[in-house]
Each structure stands twice: as structure tokens, then as C-alpha cells.
Amino acid sequence: MEHPDVLKRFHERFAFILVDEYQDTNVAQYLWLRLLSQGNHNVCCVGDDDQSIYGWRGAEVDNILRFETDFPSAKVIRLERNYRSTGNILGAASHLIAHNTGRLGKTLHTDGEAGEKLALRTMLDDEAEARTVAEDIEGLHRQGHDYNGMAILVRASFQMRAFEDRFLMAGLPYRVIGGPRFYERQEIKDAIAYLDVTLNPANDLKFERIVNVPKRGLGETTVRTIHTRARNEGMPLLEGARALVASSDLKPQARKSLGGLVASFDRWRSHLETMRHTEVAELILDESGYTAMWQADKSPQAPTRLENLKELIRFMDEFDSLAAFLEHVSLVMDAEQDSDGDRISLMTLHAAKGLEFDTVYLPGWEEGLFPHQRALDESGQAGLEEERRLAYVGITRAKKRSRISFAQSRRVHGMWQNAAPSRFVDELPEAHVEVIQSAPAARDYSRYGYGGGGMASREQPTAGGYSSPGWQRAAAYRQAKEQAKDARKASAKSSAGMGGGRVIDAEVVASTDAASSFSVGDRVFHDKFGYGKIAVIDGPNLTIDFEKAERKRVRASFITRA
């Protein structure tokens, strides 16, 4: 000890020490506590070893596990009576966490009712999972349950994309807690910017966003020079950059970097005519250095950002073209979202600690996702036990209903891959769980569109069908989308037969044909903005006064008659 006099002053100053959330303390905090408590030995620590879930940011669960050894004169009081959850929820959570070896041990109980058993569902895929959860939420809301009392807790943030898109399609209000919406995340906005400039070279805002991301040595001075040239010659920034590259107005290094970026956009744009748009998107992220930038990043957020980028590419595969995907993103971003009012809460399991809801949905209980493979690879048994504690935290956020689900398959790089149920599913006690069969026991891949179909073929209802308004709206949207797709194919075939025309022009033809079937004043439905009336028809575009989203200009192929 280098300064015992300083330590003595602290001992005199602090007669009593109280530490809350002791299970989340790190090594430095633990050592400080040991030193400070040597004076008066009056220490009170409050914590729950079963809720230590922040090991990835330095928390050390061993601090609380060895508390009785470190402070042998302290009295341990177990707070085992639970005032939040029903008996079945506590029974399931307690049975699950008992599989951990590194814990002090406690038995939660409640004087309340047993309540509903945990619902366990198996889904065909993540889109079916999101659809089923949305329908379940609609059903509860019709029974009088507030959206504010419902939450979806995901293991990884990329899982939110499917739920956000489904909620927007079904017109369900939601809020994202602990972070931005999927399409508002930095890495997603950057990727969208690259894709948008590739398709629409005149998009100056998107070009400026990524001109120096990742770093290319193009600082503020270079960007101002591009702005000046583009403004003086009345051209987009990308063309201004092209003109600068052809001149001698830039330093050699900046000129080389900017020239390489301009050439890359030209090359990527040419690939759109010969390659599938998802392949082009992957090529853009790789050749631009954007993926490598996050791979080299050592921050805790980097792996999550890479997962989100993979989810973006995966979801793009459900669209016929890059233009259709970007239009979908634009519509989603136009939908106003705020955190006020009665809304469903959507967040990661880590962000949910300390919160409680009447109904909690826990999707994605699959091996590799939950427990997360990265946690197992990096920390082994310790990582597995922390993942199990995370599952325990998720279940116990529920006061009345806890609903767990896992998908049989997920799509990775356009290919369907089988997913195994999480080992945590097997660790749930039968006495407190009700299994709900949401997908066929024996999967028929051809029936549900695995391997080559789109979302429409996989979302056909099982026996008895669905009757919720959300499913009916989604079904109408899928039907309209299939009709538009058939029209595009027919137009493309006709154009090719005449020896001219590009396939991309078929989209305009299909939209124009769709617009001709509507009249001003018609009541229509859009999967994101809901019901509205047509105010103006302008070729393939419709201007619609929506009942909940005000006036919007949208393509006719995205509209169905109400």
C-alpha cells in the first residue's frame, strides 16, 4: 500500500458502505470495496447472482459468489418471495437457472396464483415467428390488454428487423428501447447509402454520408471542393467528384482515392444488370472496405453491427430488385415512430433488465443464437452460464404471460439452413410449459417454399387459417405483390420478344397498369400506412391521403383496394 494515510482518511469518512447491483461490479470496483471496508467493516451488498448478465462489459459474477468468503462476519439474507410473476413463470425460471453450477442458490416463490403456463412455439422461420407474435398481440389487444404491457425481448438486435417490418405492415404501434430502430442504426444507414448511390447517382445526401466511410483520406477540405465544383457546374456531387478526378484541383492522394470510389460506383452499377441485387450488395460492402472496417473494429458493438449487415442482405433477398428494396426502406422510414402513447416495447434482453411487463415474448431460442455462439466460443462454460442467466432474466420480466418461440430454419446468404432448438428449451420443466404446435411436426419444404420460394409461399396458413385483421391485411398485400410480380415478368418477356427494352422497365409498366385500375377517390390499403383515399394519379404513382399517416406518394403496385 503506497498511501496508507489517504486510505485512513477514507476509512474515517465512510462509516457505512452500501453497494447495489453487486453482481454487476467489475474487478476494479471489487478491489476498491475491499480497501474501503477494511476500516469499519460495515458493508451491505444487494445483488442477485442469477442476474449477472454483463460479463461482456467487465462485470465479474465471482465477486458476489465469494461474498461470504470475503466478508465472513456478514449475514446473508435471501429474498426469495417474488411479488411480480406468477407461479408458473417462477417455476420455469427457477428450474432453468438451476442448471448453472456457479450460483449461490435460492428458491423463488409467490403467494399469488399459478397463472398461465409458459407457451412454447416452434415456427417455420423468423418471418413466420414475427407474424405469429403480431397476431397474438392483436388478439390480446382485442381482449382489452394494453400494448404498453407487452414486450418482445430478443437476444440479438438484428432480430428486431422482422418484427419492425411486421408491425408496420399490420399497423401495430411499437417503440424500440435501448437503441435506434433497425433502419436507423449507423451501419444500416451507411449500407443503404452505398446501395442508394449505386442505383441513384444523384443522391447527394447519401453520397456525402459515405464518401469517406471507411476512411479514404477525403477530409472536409476535399468534400467542400466537391461541393463547390458540383454547385458551380449544376451537377450532382458524384458527377462533381468525377470532374475533379479528371482535373488537377486535388492533391494526388485525394485524387486517387476519389477516383477509385467513383470507378467503384460505376462498376457496381453495371453489375446490377447481370447479377442478383443481393450479390451486388455483398460485393459493395466488401469492395468498399465497409465490412472490413467493422471486422477490424475491437469495440463490443462491432460483432452486432456485422450481424445487422448480414440481416440486411438476408432480407433483401425477399425483393425482386434493389429498387423495390430501397422503396420499401423509404416507406418504412417515412412511417412516424415515437415512444409516446400505448405501444409495444421491442428491445434486447440486456436492455430489459429491471423492467417488467404483463406479457413477454422471447423469440429466437435456437442454438447459436441463444445461447449465442460468440459467447460460447469466447468464454466456454462461463459464457454458457451467463447466457442461461440472460434467459432467466428474460422469463422473469413477465408478470402474467411468458411466450417462447424458436424457428426451424433461417435464411443465410439466400440459402435456408436448419436451426436446432436451444438447449434452454430442453431445460424448461414440463410442469410449467405448454407446447403449442405452430408448424408441422414433419416439415414439407416444397409446401412452405424452402429453398426457392418467396415469403408469400411460406406464409400460407395452416389448417383452419388465420382470421386476425393483421393476417388478412398481410394476405391482401402478398396477393397484390404476386400480381405485380407476374405483371413485371409478362412485361419483361414481351419486351424481350420485341428485341429491346430492359427488365427494370417492367416495374414501371406493372405500376402503370396497376394505377389504371384505380380512380381518384377510391379507398385503398397500404401495408405500411394503412387505409386512405386516392387524391392524385400520376402515371405509376398515386398520391394518397392516409387516415393515420397523412398524405403520401407511393407506387400503385404497393396498393390494394380496400
XYZ file of C-alpha atoms in Angstrom:
562
model
C 0.000 0.000 0.000
C 1.600 3.250 -1.148
C -0.560 5.822 0.699
C -1.999 4.411 3.948
C -2.706 7.929 5.206
C -5.093 8.542 2.312
C -6.847 5.220 2.944
C -7.194 6.095 6.632
C -8.990 9.354 5.773
C -11.467 7.410 3.637
C -11.999 4.914 6.448
C -12.854 7.789 8.770
C -15.100 9.406 6.202
C -17.194 6.360 5.261
C -18.656 4.588 8.286
C -21.166 2.549 6.253
C -20.979 1.291 2.676
C -23.952 0.170 0.573
C -23.450 -1.439 -2.837
C -26.429 -2.040 -5.112
C -26.429 -4.477 -8.064
C -23.332 -6.130 -6.586
C -23.399 -8.881 -9.220
C -22.546 -6.281 -11.887
C -19.367 -4.950 -10.241
C -16.049 -5.300 -12.047
C -12.605 -6.150 -10.683
C -11.595 -2.523 -10.015
C -14.811 -1.815 -8.104
C -14.337 -5.001 -6.110
C -10.808 -4.006 -5.070
C -11.985 -0.520 -4.071
C -14.681 -2.070 -1.876
C -12.183 -4.390 -0.177
C -9.937 -1.450 0.671
C -12.692 0.898 1.823
C -14.367 -1.752 4.007
C -11.224 -2.555 5.986
C -11.928 0.332 8.339
C -15.362 -0.185 9.872
C -16.406 -3.478 8.234
C -19.942 -2.104 7.805
C -20.788 -3.352 4.339
C -24.205 -4.056 2.863
C -24.325 -5.508 -0.652
C -27.545 -6.111 -2.570
C -27.484 -8.274 -5.661
C -28.696 -11.345 -7.489
C -26.067 -13.690 -8.859
C -28.666 -15.164 -11.223
C -28.968 -11.771 -12.934
C -25.284 -11.196 -13.680
C -25.500 -10.652 -17.456
C -22.875 -8.012 -18.202
C -19.691 -10.068 -18.321
C -19.047 -8.765 -21.841
C -18.509 -5.280 -20.416
C -16.384 -6.255 -17.427
C -18.829 -7.431 -14.746
C -17.437 -10.296 -12.637
C -20.017 -12.685 -11.199
C -17.375 -14.204 -8.891
C -17.480 -11.004 -6.824
C -20.886 -11.921 -5.421
C -20.214 -15.672 -5.383
C -17.324 -15.245 -2.936
C -19.027 -12.560 -0.833
C -19.347 -14.840 2.218
C -15.645 -15.664 1.989
C -14.589 -12.036 1.590
C -16.873 -10.827 4.392
C -17.243 -13.795 6.767
C -18.912 -11.717 9.500
C -21.697 -10.537 7.174
C -25.167 -12.039 7.399
C -26.705 -13.351 4.168
C -30.433 -12.746 3.737
C -32.085 -14.437 0.765
C -35.022 -12.507 -0.677
C -36.969 -15.365 -2.226
C -40.537 -14.104 -2.191
C -41.407 -12.687 -5.617
C -44.091 -10.043 -5.989
C -44.008 -9.770 -9.788
C -44.502 -13.070 -11.582
C -46.979 -15.929 -11.385
C -46.113 -19.363 -10.033
C -45.621 -20.992 -13.431
C -43.243 -18.263 -14.595
C -41.173 -18.538 -11.414
C -41.208 -22.331 -11.549
C -39.916 -22.402 -15.108
C -37.261 -19.752 -14.482
C -36.034 -21.436 -11.289
C -35.798 -24.846 -12.962
C -33.843 -23.368 -15.869
C -31.312 -21.419 -13.798
C -30.721 -24.433 -11.551
C -28.641 -25.907 -14.401
C -25.932 -23.334 -13.613
C -23.207 -24.545 -11.273
C -21.770 -21.124 -10.451
C -24.516 -19.701 -8.254
C -25.347 -19.172 -4.590
C -28.759 -20.768 -4.976
C -32.244 -19.655 -3.993
C -35.826 -20.808 -4.489
C -38.259 -18.153 -5.647
C -41.889 -18.436 -4.611
C -45.023 -16.349 -4.742
C -48.197 -16.173 -2.728
C -50.073 -15.332 -5.921
C -51.786 -17.591 -8.419
C -50.101 -20.147 -10.662
C -51.268 -18.310 -13.774
C -50.770 -19.380 -17.373
C -48.062 -21.859 -18.252
C -45.203 -20.678 -20.421
C -46.194 -21.060 -24.072
C -43.557 -22.736 -26.247
C -43.976 -22.472 -30.038
C -41.963 -23.834 -32.925
C -42.049 -21.688 -36.094
C -41.137 -22.357 -39.691
C -38.805 -19.346 -39.896
C -38.216 -15.917 -38.437
C -40.810 -14.221 -40.657
C -43.477 -16.692 -39.509
C -42.303 -16.081 -35.960
C -42.792 -12.322 -36.302
C -46.184 -12.807 -37.942
C -47.420 -15.148 -35.219
C -46.272 -12.828 -32.433
C -48.012 -9.891 -34.128
C -51.246 -11.876 -34.420
C -51.014 -12.944 -30.795
C -50.535 -9.327 -29.754
C -53.542 -8.263 -31.819
C -55.614 -10.950 -30.124
C -54.605 -9.804 -26.642
C -55.289 -6.190 -27.530
C -58.794 -7.054 -28.737
C -59.332 -8.661 -25.333
C -58.537 -5.350 -23.654
C -54.821 -5.693 -22.903
C -52.712 -2.556 -23.397
C -49.785 -2.566 -25.797
C -47.727 -0.968 -23.035
C -47.983 -4.223 -21.108
C -46.376 -6.260 -23.917
C -42.695 -6.610 -24.802
C -40.561 -8.589 -27.243
C -37.098 -9.404 -25.922
C -34.535 -10.571 -28.485
C -31.034 -11.933 -27.971
C -29.520 -10.038 -30.913
C -30.557 -6.674 -32.308
C -30.750 -7.968 -35.902
C -33.823 -9.977 -34.854
C -35.739 -6.712 -34.481
C -35.914 -6.168 -38.258
C -38.529 -8.873 -38.843
C -40.715 -7.589 -36.008
C -40.436 -3.951 -37.031
C -41.447 -4.750 -40.615
C -44.330 -6.938 -39.440
C -45.637 -4.327 -37.004
C -45.547 -1.649 -39.691
C -47.361 -3.970 -42.089
C -50.040 -4.795 -39.515
C -50.329 -1.215 -38.264
C -49.216 -2.082 -34.727
C -47.606 0.735 -32.688
C -44.222 -0.044 -31.162
C -41.155 1.531 -29.600
C -37.537 0.361 -29.602
C -35.947 0.664 -26.154
C -32.217 0.948 -25.612
C -31.295 1.817 -29.190
C -32.490 3.075 -32.582
C -34.831 1.291 -34.958
C -33.177 -1.241 -37.262
C -33.028 1.032 -40.313
C -31.789 3.935 -38.173
C -28.665 2.136 -36.978
C -25.392 3.596 -38.163
C -24.211 0.542 -40.086
C -27.589 0.071 -41.793
C -27.814 3.735 -42.840
C -24.274 3.541 -44.208
C -25.043 0.373 -46.176
C -28.289 1.868 -47.520
C -26.326 4.955 -48.593
C -23.929 2.831 -50.642
C -26.804 0.964 -52.263
C -28.797 4.121 -52.959
C -25.894 5.957 -54.618
C -25.188 2.882 -56.722
C -28.761 2.903 -58.022
C -29.358 6.674 -57.887
C -26.088 8.558 -58.544
C -27.805 11.913 -57.972
C -28.483 11.252 -54.280
C -26.138 13.869 -52.810
C -27.017 13.310 -49.144
C -26.225 9.610 -49.315
C -23.016 10.217 -51.285
C -21.779 12.741 -48.751
C -22.526 10.302 -45.927
C -20.199 7.585 -47.195
C -17.646 9.437 -49.337
C -15.090 8.988 -46.532
C -16.569 5.898 -44.797
C -14.414 3.943 -44.309
C -11.573 6.452 -44.142
C -10.134 7.226 -47.587
C -8.176 10.358 -46.793
C -11.019 12.524 -48.120
C -11.399 15.128 -45.409
C -13.619 18.188 -45.076
C -11.480 20.211 -47.494
C -11.952 17.641 -50.268
C -15.691 17.411 -49.626
C -16.006 21.210 -49.772
C -14.111 21.179 -53.070
C -16.549 18.573 -54.448
C -19.474 20.718 -53.296
C -18.048 23.820 -54.984
C -17.430 22.060 -58.309
C -20.893 20.414 -58.300
C -22.651 23.678 -57.398
C -20.755 25.761 -59.976
C -21.472 23.302 -62.780
C -25.018 22.374 -61.688
C -24.387 18.663 -61.281
C -24.763 16.021 -58.530
C -21.888 15.510 -56.093
C -20.872 12.213 -57.673
C -20.512 13.902 -61.060
C -18.687 16.780 -59.398
C -16.289 14.245 -57.937
C -15.826 12.708 -61.387
C -14.992 16.132 -62.824
C -12.462 16.789 -60.049
C -10.741 13.473 -60.696
C -10.320 14.484 -64.335
C -8.779 17.807 -63.290
C -5.681 18.716 -61.293
C -7.508 20.535 -58.487
C -6.911 17.823 -55.877
C -3.789 16.520 -54.218
C -2.546 13.259 -55.788
C -3.591 11.035 -52.866
C -7.098 12.534 -52.595
C -7.476 12.374 -56.372
C -6.501 8.689 -56.401
C -8.897 7.784 -53.557
C -11.796 9.739 -55.024
C -11.170 8.300 -58.483
C -11.246 4.782 -57.083
C -14.588 5.451 -55.359
C -16.167 6.935 -58.495
C -14.952 3.978 -60.582
C -16.309 1.570 -57.980
C -19.805 3.069 -58.153
C -19.728 2.777 -61.955
C -18.635 -0.854 -61.717
C -21.233 -1.754 -59.079
C -23.969 -0.093 -61.112
C -23.054 -2.160 -64.183
C -23.266 -5.358 -62.115
C -26.959 -4.684 -61.380
C -27.770 -5.708 -64.974
C -26.032 -9.087 -64.728
C -26.013 -10.088 -61.048
C -28.676 -10.574 -58.401
C -29.074 -7.456 -56.262
C -28.133 -9.300 -53.048
C -24.847 -10.402 -54.607
C -24.151 -6.842 -55.722
C -24.891 -5.583 -52.204
C -22.413 -8.024 -50.684
C -19.862 -7.015 -53.317
C -20.336 -3.328 -52.489
C -19.856 -3.847 -48.750
C -16.751 -5.966 -49.333
C -15.046 -3.940 -52.077
C -15.750 -0.621 -50.375
C -13.944 -1.858 -47.284
C -17.010 -1.297 -45.141
C -17.280 -4.883 -43.898
C -13.533 -4.997 -43.224
C -13.817 -1.773 -41.226
C -16.167 -3.386 -38.706
C -14.246 -6.661 -38.747
C -11.150 -4.742 -37.637
C -13.077 -2.761 -35.032
C -12.401 -4.021 -31.496
C -15.373 -2.390 -29.780
C -18.055 -4.609 -28.166
C -20.602 -3.274 -30.666
C -18.710 -4.371 -33.796
C -19.938 -8.020 -33.909
C -23.527 -6.803 -33.520
C -23.076 -4.367 -36.406
C -21.797 -7.187 -38.617
C -24.817 -9.312 -37.670
C -27.131 -6.436 -38.603
C -25.454 -6.099 -42.015
C -25.949 -9.820 -42.640
C -29.618 -9.474 -41.709
C -29.969 -6.576 -44.155
C -28.583 -8.671 -47.017
C -30.723 -11.633 -45.997
C -33.895 -9.558 -46.027
C -33.054 -8.017 -49.414
C -33.436 -11.452 -50.968
C -37.198 -11.226 -50.469
C -37.412 -8.390 -53.017
C -37.232 -8.685 -56.790
C -34.785 -5.821 -57.246
C -32.644 -3.279 -55.456
C -35.123 -0.567 -56.439
C -38.001 -2.419 -54.790
C -35.977 -2.947 -51.619
C -34.916 0.690 -51.368
C -38.506 1.789 -51.888
C -39.543 -0.470 -49.016
C -36.868 1.082 -46.771
C -38.049 4.558 -47.737
C -41.629 3.709 -46.831
C -40.565 2.225 -43.511
C -38.505 5.273 -42.617
C -41.400 7.584 -43.565
C -43.624 5.891 -41.027
C -43.533 8.145 -37.991
C -42.496 6.493 -34.757
C -42.268 7.901 -31.260
C -42.180 6.495 -27.763
C -45.375 8.108 -26.513
C -48.764 6.504 -26.046
C -49.780 2.868 -25.941
C -47.018 0.924 -27.727
C -45.396 -2.496 -27.811
C -41.850 -2.480 -26.424
C -39.105 -4.050 -28.522
C -35.614 -4.450 -27.052
C -32.703 -6.783 -26.434
C -32.638 -8.996 -23.364
C -29.742 -6.978 -21.951
C -31.778 -3.762 -22.165
C -34.758 -5.378 -20.379
C -33.079 -5.892 -17.001
C -35.060 -4.109 -14.299
C -38.212 -3.800 -16.409
C -41.465 -5.756 -16.167
C -44.444 -6.380 -18.460
C -47.674 -8.345 -18.276
C -46.775 -10.290 -21.423
C -43.258 -11.066 -22.634
C -42.359 -12.687 -25.973
C -38.974 -14.420 -26.185
C -38.252 -15.323 -29.841
C -35.203 -16.948 -31.396
C -34.438 -19.657 -28.825
C -32.104 -21.533 -31.175
C -28.606 -22.926 -30.763
C -26.041 -20.426 -31.980
C -28.436 -17.543 -31.464
C -29.441 -18.189 -27.859
C -27.131 -19.240 -26.356
C -25.123 -17.074 -28.712
C -22.292 -18.875 -30.431
C -19.905 -15.987 -29.843
C -20.404 -16.237 -26.073
C -19.698 -19.977 -26.180
C -16.608 -19.570 -28.355
C -15.094 -16.767 -26.285
C -15.955 -17.854 -22.740
C -16.856 -21.536 -22.831
C -18.765 -22.766 -19.775
C -18.732 -19.311 -18.181
C -20.276 -17.884 -21.344
C -22.960 -20.579 -21.379
C -23.907 -19.879 -17.765
C -24.171 -16.147 -18.450
C -26.417 -16.880 -21.439
C -28.572 -19.044 -19.160
C -28.773 -16.180 -16.672
C -29.890 -13.980 -19.560
C -32.682 -16.457 -20.308
C -33.653 -16.372 -16.632
C -33.817 -12.562 -16.726
C -35.967 -12.686 -19.865
C -38.513 -15.104 -18.435
C -38.816 -13.216 -15.149
C -39.589 -9.899 -16.885
C -43.102 -11.315 -17.352
C -45.769 -10.792 -14.734
C -48.577 -12.892 -16.262
C -47.585 -14.425 -19.612
C -44.243 -15.592 -20.997
C -44.171 -16.921 -24.584
C -41.062 -18.546 -26.045
C -40.512 -19.477 -29.685
C -37.814 -20.797 -31.997
C -37.576 -21.131 -35.781
C -36.954 -24.376 -37.597
C -34.983 -22.623 -40.336
C -33.283 -19.321 -41.005
C -32.016 -17.968 -44.282
C -28.289 -17.222 -44.518
C -26.901 -15.713 -47.737
C -30.087 -16.660 -49.558
C -29.961 -20.318 -48.507
C -32.251 -21.932 -45.949
C -30.408 -23.613 -43.092
C -31.901 -25.839 -40.408
C -31.893 -24.389 -36.906
C -31.751 -26.539 -33.764
C -33.830 -25.577 -30.720
C -31.835 -24.012 -27.915
C -30.599 -26.308 -25.167
C -32.522 -23.962 -22.856
C -35.755 -25.290 -24.366
C -34.892 -28.780 -23.118
C -34.123 -27.342 -19.678
C -37.620 -25.914 -19.229
C -39.792 -28.040 -16.896
C -42.775 -29.795 -18.443
C -44.927 -28.975 -15.437
C -44.782 -25.261 -16.178
C -44.740 -25.273 -20.009
C -47.424 -25.718 -22.646
C -46.188 -26.667 -26.102
C -48.157 -25.024 -28.926
C -47.612 -26.552 -32.340
C -47.371 -23.605 -34.750
C -45.604 -25.520 -37.522
C -45.943 -29.050 -38.937
C -44.106 -31.725 -36.970
C -42.721 -33.162 -40.206
C -41.609 -30.297 -42.423
C -42.583 -30.350 -46.069
C -40.089 -27.945 -47.636
C -41.830 -27.873 -51.021
C -45.136 -26.908 -49.441
C -43.703 -23.983 -47.494
C -41.371 -22.654 -50.147
C -37.999 -23.573 -48.641
C -35.025 -23.244 -50.937
C -36.522 -21.289 -53.789
C -39.736 -19.577 -52.835
C -40.572 -16.158 -51.538
C -42.220 -15.136 -48.325
C -45.675 -15.490 -49.859
C -45.371 -19.247 -50.367
C -44.193 -19.840 -46.815
C -46.875 -17.753 -45.161
C -49.875 -19.787 -46.184
C -51.998 -20.543 -43.139
C -52.131 -23.946 -41.558
C -55.384 -25.875 -41.223
C -58.164 -23.573 -40.168
C -56.379 -20.451 -41.413
C -55.929 -17.168 -39.611
C -58.652 -14.638 -39.068
C -56.893 -11.711 -37.427
C -57.039 -8.335 -39.208
C -53.239 -8.250 -39.375
C -53.050 -11.554 -41.224
C -55.848 -10.546 -43.592
C -54.093 -7.291 -44.439
C -50.815 -9.131 -44.943
C -52.520 -11.704 -47.171
C -54.031 -8.953 -49.324
C -50.636 -7.312 -49.613
C -48.952 -10.584 -50.633
C -51.606 -11.222 -53.262
C -51.125 -7.761 -54.721
C -47.364 -8.208 -54.661
C -47.611 -11.522 -56.513
C -49.893 -9.946 -59.139
C -47.443 -7.102 -59.639
C -44.587 -9.602 -59.907
C -46.464 -11.589 -62.573
C -47.165 -8.382 -64.472
C -43.485 -7.439 -64.397
C -42.481 -10.867 -65.709
C -45.035 -10.684 -68.500
C -43.921 -7.199 -69.467
C -40.264 -8.198 -69.397
C -40.986 -11.213 -71.594
C -42.929 -9.072 -74.054
C -40.130 -6.512 -74.173
C -37.510 -9.181 -74.747
C -39.609 -10.702 -77.527
C -39.578 -7.372 -79.372
C -35.792 -7.359 -79.221
C -35.462 -4.358 -76.923
C -36.193 -2.885 -73.529
C -34.667 -3.591 -70.136
C -36.177 -5.777 -67.452
C -36.067 -2.913 -64.970
C -38.536 -1.006 -67.158
C -41.094 -3.733 -66.454
C -41.563 -2.320 -62.969
C -42.815 0.928 -64.399
C -45.101 -0.915 -66.795
C -46.545 -3.018 -63.983
C -47.067 0.026 -61.779
C -48.721 1.910 -64.607
C -51.066 -0.996 -65.261
C -51.882 -1.137 -61.556
C -52.569 2.601 -61.441
C -55.009 2.361 -64.338
C -57.256 0.138 -62.226
C -57.785 2.907 -59.648
C -59.722 6.160 -59.712
C -59.425 9.333 -57.688
C -61.447 8.931 -54.501
C -61.017 5.150 -54.255
C -60.456 3.827 -50.744
C -57.290 1.731 -50.683
C -54.935 -0.020 -48.280
C -51.142 0.132 -47.974
C -49.279 -2.394 -45.850
C -47.264 0.314 -44.025
C -49.592 3.324 -43.897
C -52.969 1.643 -43.601
C -56.206 2.908 -45.171
C -56.599 6.034 -47.249
C -58.210 7.659 -50.307
C -56.531 8.364 -53.633
C -56.124 12.103 -54.217
C -53.968 12.193 -57.384
C -52.976 9.640 -60.038
C -49.706 10.427 -61.801
C -48.674 7.593 -64.091
C -47.442 4.702 -61.918
C -47.578 6.858 -58.784
C -50.516 7.558 -56.512
C -50.881 10.407 -54.045
C -52.976 9.115 -51.155
C -54.449 10.819 -48.105
C -53.920 8.170 -45.458
C -56.096 8.124 -42.371
C -53.186 7.710 -39.955
C -50.118 8.710 -41.988
C -51.331 11.867 -43.779
C -50.590 12.354 -47.493
C -48.023 10.066 -49.147
C -46.850 9.429 -52.709
C -46.470 5.698 -53.400
C -46.255 3.250 -56.285
C -49.581 1.793 -57.394
C -48.177 -1.747 -57.270
C -47.946 -1.446 -53.477
C -51.633 -0.588 -53.104
C -54.688 -2.837 -52.780
C -58.309 -1.840 -52.981
C -59.953 -1.611 -49.555
